[in-house]
Amino acid sequence: MKVFNLFNNITSPYSTLEAWGYDYFIASAVYEFMDDFEWKKLGIWDVPSDGLVVDIGCGGGHLLKKIAESRNDVTLMGFDLSYPQLMRSKQRLEKFSEKLNFINGSVLSLPFDKQSFDGLVSIGSIKHWPDPFLGLKECIRVVKKGGYLLIIEVDRGCYLKDADAFVKRFKFPLIVQPFLLPVFRTWIAGQSLDLDDARKLGKESMLSSFSVSRMHNIPALMIEGVV
């Protein structure tokens, strides 16, 4: 296995070292910004009691942990292409194991029946999908009619001030801090979606209703919809 899969191809699964690096240096910044955003007003919190929610590209399980701590009445599933990421999720969420399962696989061919889930979330994952349109179609396929879908991703057209504030929360040593903003803008945001991409995806995927918006003070955009 290559040590740095993503530097060769952003659609590759995180290696063990990359999973550790994201968890240690970056993840806390992502979810600090999520705490700043009033994301608990989003539809994911309206999933019915005893519902089933899947996190596509669950990474180290940070979002699953937030949901599990707030909604002990739902069953959760973490899905990721990277086995090392799933192992980190399992470890982080061990105390919720009775209501939580993990599956390793590709979003382009989800191993779930049609209309399996009451809600689906995906944070920072779609830029890694080899075919975002096919991945989104698969996500829609596995959500029940009337179910909720939320995708949040880095915005290729993000404001400089938002990107700068974001990378300053990374836990990298000071010696590399000057390089973080250009790397983020070119290699990460530069390979992601912009608002027009997201609107096109939402329209072509035939969601019953959807909205696309740029998140306030966060270098990210949001696709929110009902299947």
mmCIF file of C-alpha atoms in Angstrom, residues 59-160:
data_model
loop_
_atom_site.group_PDB
_atom_site.id
_atom_site.type_symbol
_atom_site.label_atom_id
_atom_site.label_comp_id
_atom_site.label_asym_id
_atom_site.label_seq_id
_atom_site.Cartn_x
_atom_site.Cartn_y
_atom_site.Cartn_z
ATOM 1 C CA GLY A 59 -13.727 9.153 7.845
ATOM 2 C CA GLY A 60 -12.706 8.960 11.465
ATOM 3 C CA GLY A 61 -16.301 9.029 12.714
ATOM 4 C CA HIS A 62 -16.377 12.603 14.037
ATOM 5 C CA LEU A 63 -19.798 13.450 12.579
ATOM 6 C CA LEU A 64 -21.231 10.081 13.578
ATOM 7 C CA LYS A 65 -20.122 10.779 17.129
ATOM 8 C CA LYS A 66 -21.937 14.117 17.135
ATOM 9 C CA ILE A 67 -25.130 12.512 15.849
ATOM 10 C CA ALA A 68 -24.877 9.559 18.237
ATOM 11 C CA GLU A 69 -24.491 11.885 21.215
ATOM 12 C CA SER A 70 -27.593 13.861 20.240
ATOM 13 C CA ARG A 71 -29.846 11.158 18.777
ATOM 14 C CA ASN A 72 -29.652 7.966 20.804
ATOM 15 C CA ASP A 73 -32.992 6.946 19.280
ATOM 16 C CA VAL A 74 -31.618 6.310 15.769
ATOM 17 C CA THR A 75 -29.372 3.625 14.309
ATOM 18 C CA LEU A 76 -26.265 4.808 12.488
ATOM 19 C CA MET A 77 -24.045 3.394 9.782
ATOM 20 C CA GLY A 78 -20.602 4.557 8.720
ATOM 21 C CA PHE A 79 -19.491 3.901 5.145
ATOM 22 C CA ASP A 80 -16.020 4.614 3.763
ATOM 23 C CA LEU A 81 -13.674 3.520 1.002
ATOM 24 C CA SER A 82 -10.739 3.551 3.428
ATOM 25 C CA TYR A 83 -10.396 0.630 5.815
ATOM 26 C CA PRO A 84 -7.965 2.563 8.094
ATOM 27 C CA GLN A 85 -10.563 5.323 8.415
ATOM 28 C CA LEU A 86 -13.229 2.821 9.401
ATOM 29 C CA MET A 87 -10.934 1.384 12.066
ATOM 30 C CA ARG A 88 -10.538 4.874 13.524
ATOM 31 C CA SER A 89 -14.313 5.318 13.468
ATOM 32 C CA LYS A 90 -14.855 2.046 15.286
ATOM 33 C CA GLN A 91 -12.392 2.993 17.969
ATOM 34 C CA ARG A 92 -13.829 6.493 18.412
ATOM 35 C CA LEU A 93 -17.410 5.205 18.632
ATOM 36 C CA GLU A 94 -16.904 2.032 20.631
ATOM 37 C CA LYS A 95 -19.394 3.028 23.317
ATOM 38 C CA PHE A 96 -22.137 3.402 20.661
ATOM 39 C CA SER A 97 -21.454 0.025 19.057
ATOM 40 C CA GLU A 98 -24.920 -1.387 19.811
ATOM 41 C CA LYS A 99 -26.552 1.173 17.480
ATOM 42 C CA LEU A 100 -23.751 1.582 14.956
ATOM 43 C CA ASN A 101 -22.356 -0.458 12.057
ATOM 44 C CA PHE A 102 -19.565 0.105 9.531
ATOM 45 C CA ILE A 103 -19.233 -0.926 5.894
ATOM 46 C CA ASN A 104 -16.174 -0.665 3.643
ATOM 47 C CA GLY A 105 -16.849 0.048 -0.041
ATOM 48 C CA SER A 106 -17.282 2.504 -2.912
ATOM 49 C CA VAL A 107 -20.031 5.103 -3.156
ATOM 50 C CA LEU A 108 -20.307 4.278 -6.872
ATOM 51 C CA SER A 109 -21.816 0.905 -5.968
ATOM 52 C CA LEU A 110 -23.431 1.115 -2.542
ATOM 53 C CA PRO A 111 -24.132 -2.359 -1.091
ATOM 54 C CA PHE A 112 -27.578 -1.383 0.175
ATOM 55 C CA ASP A 113 -31.111 -2.032 -1.020
ATOM 56 C CA LYS A 114 -33.215 0.704 -2.525
ATOM 57 C CA GLN A 115 -34.767 3.023 0.079
ATOM 58 C CA SER A 116 -32.775 1.640 3.015
ATOM 59 C CA PHE A 117 -32.160 4.852 4.962
ATOM 60 C CA ASP A 118 -34.207 7.629 6.528
ATOM 61 C CA GLY A 119 -31.329 10.058 6.168
ATOM 62 C CA LEU A 120 -27.930 10.328 4.508
ATOM 63 C CA VAL A 121 -25.077 12.723 5.245
ATOM 64 C CA SER A 122 -21.701 13.176 3.617
ATOM 65 C CA ILE A 123 -19.123 15.700 4.799
ATOM 66 C CA GLY A 124 -15.974 16.423 2.800
ATOM 67 C CA SER A 125 -16.276 13.276 0.709
ATOM 68 C CA ILE A 126 -17.747 14.056 -2.707
ATOM 69 C CA LYS A 127 -14.532 15.586 -4.060
ATOM 70 C CA HIS A 128 -12.967 12.135 -3.599
ATOM 71 C CA TRP A 129 -15.637 10.339 -5.660
ATOM 72 C CA PRO A 130 -14.422 9.276 -9.128
ATOM 73 C CA ASP A 131 -17.864 10.145 -10.521
ATOM 74 C CA PRO A 132 -19.807 12.598 -8.304
ATOM 75 C CA PHE A 133 -22.976 12.293 -10.394
ATOM 76 C CA LEU A 134 -23.067 8.496 -10.193
ATOM 77 C CA GLY A 135 -22.203 8.645 -6.486
ATOM 78 C CA LEU A 136 -25.034 11.073 -5.802
ATOM 79 C CA LYS A 137 -27.465 8.907 -7.776
ATOM 80 C CA GLU A 138 -26.448 5.944 -5.635
ATOM 81 C CA CYS A 139 -26.989 8.010 -2.476
ATOM 82 C CA ILE A 140 -30.459 9.005 -3.635
ATOM 83 C CA ARG A 141 -31.283 5.394 -4.518
ATOM 84 C CA VAL A 142 -30.676 4.164 -0.973
ATOM 85 C CA VAL A 143 -32.679 6.911 0.788
ATOM 86 C CA LYS A 144 -36.393 6.427 1.397
ATOM 87 C CA LYS A 145 -38.915 8.610 -0.383
ATOM 88 C CA GLY A 146 -39.247 11.760 1.662
ATOM 89 C CA GLY A 147 -35.909 11.036 3.337
ATOM 90 C CA TYR A 148 -33.266 13.668 3.968
ATOM 91 C CA LEU A 149 -29.938 14.062 2.172
ATOM 92 C CA LEU A 150 -27.118 16.433 3.132
ATOM 93 C CA ILE A 151 -23.774 16.864 1.397
ATOM 94 C CA ILE A 152 -21.196 19.405 2.567
ATOM 95 C CA GLU A 153 -17.966 19.897 0.652
ATOM 96 C CA VAL A 154 -15.096 22.328 0.236
ATOM 97 C CA ASP A 155 -16.114 25.160 -2.102
ATOM 98 C CA ARG A 156 -13.751 25.640 -5.044
ATOM 99 C CA GLY A 157 -14.904 29.256 -5.227
ATOM 100 C CA CYS A 158 -14.539 29.923 -1.484
ATOM 101 C CA TYR A 159 -13.586 33.344 -0.199
ATOM 102 C CA LEU A 160 -9.926 33.848 0.652
#
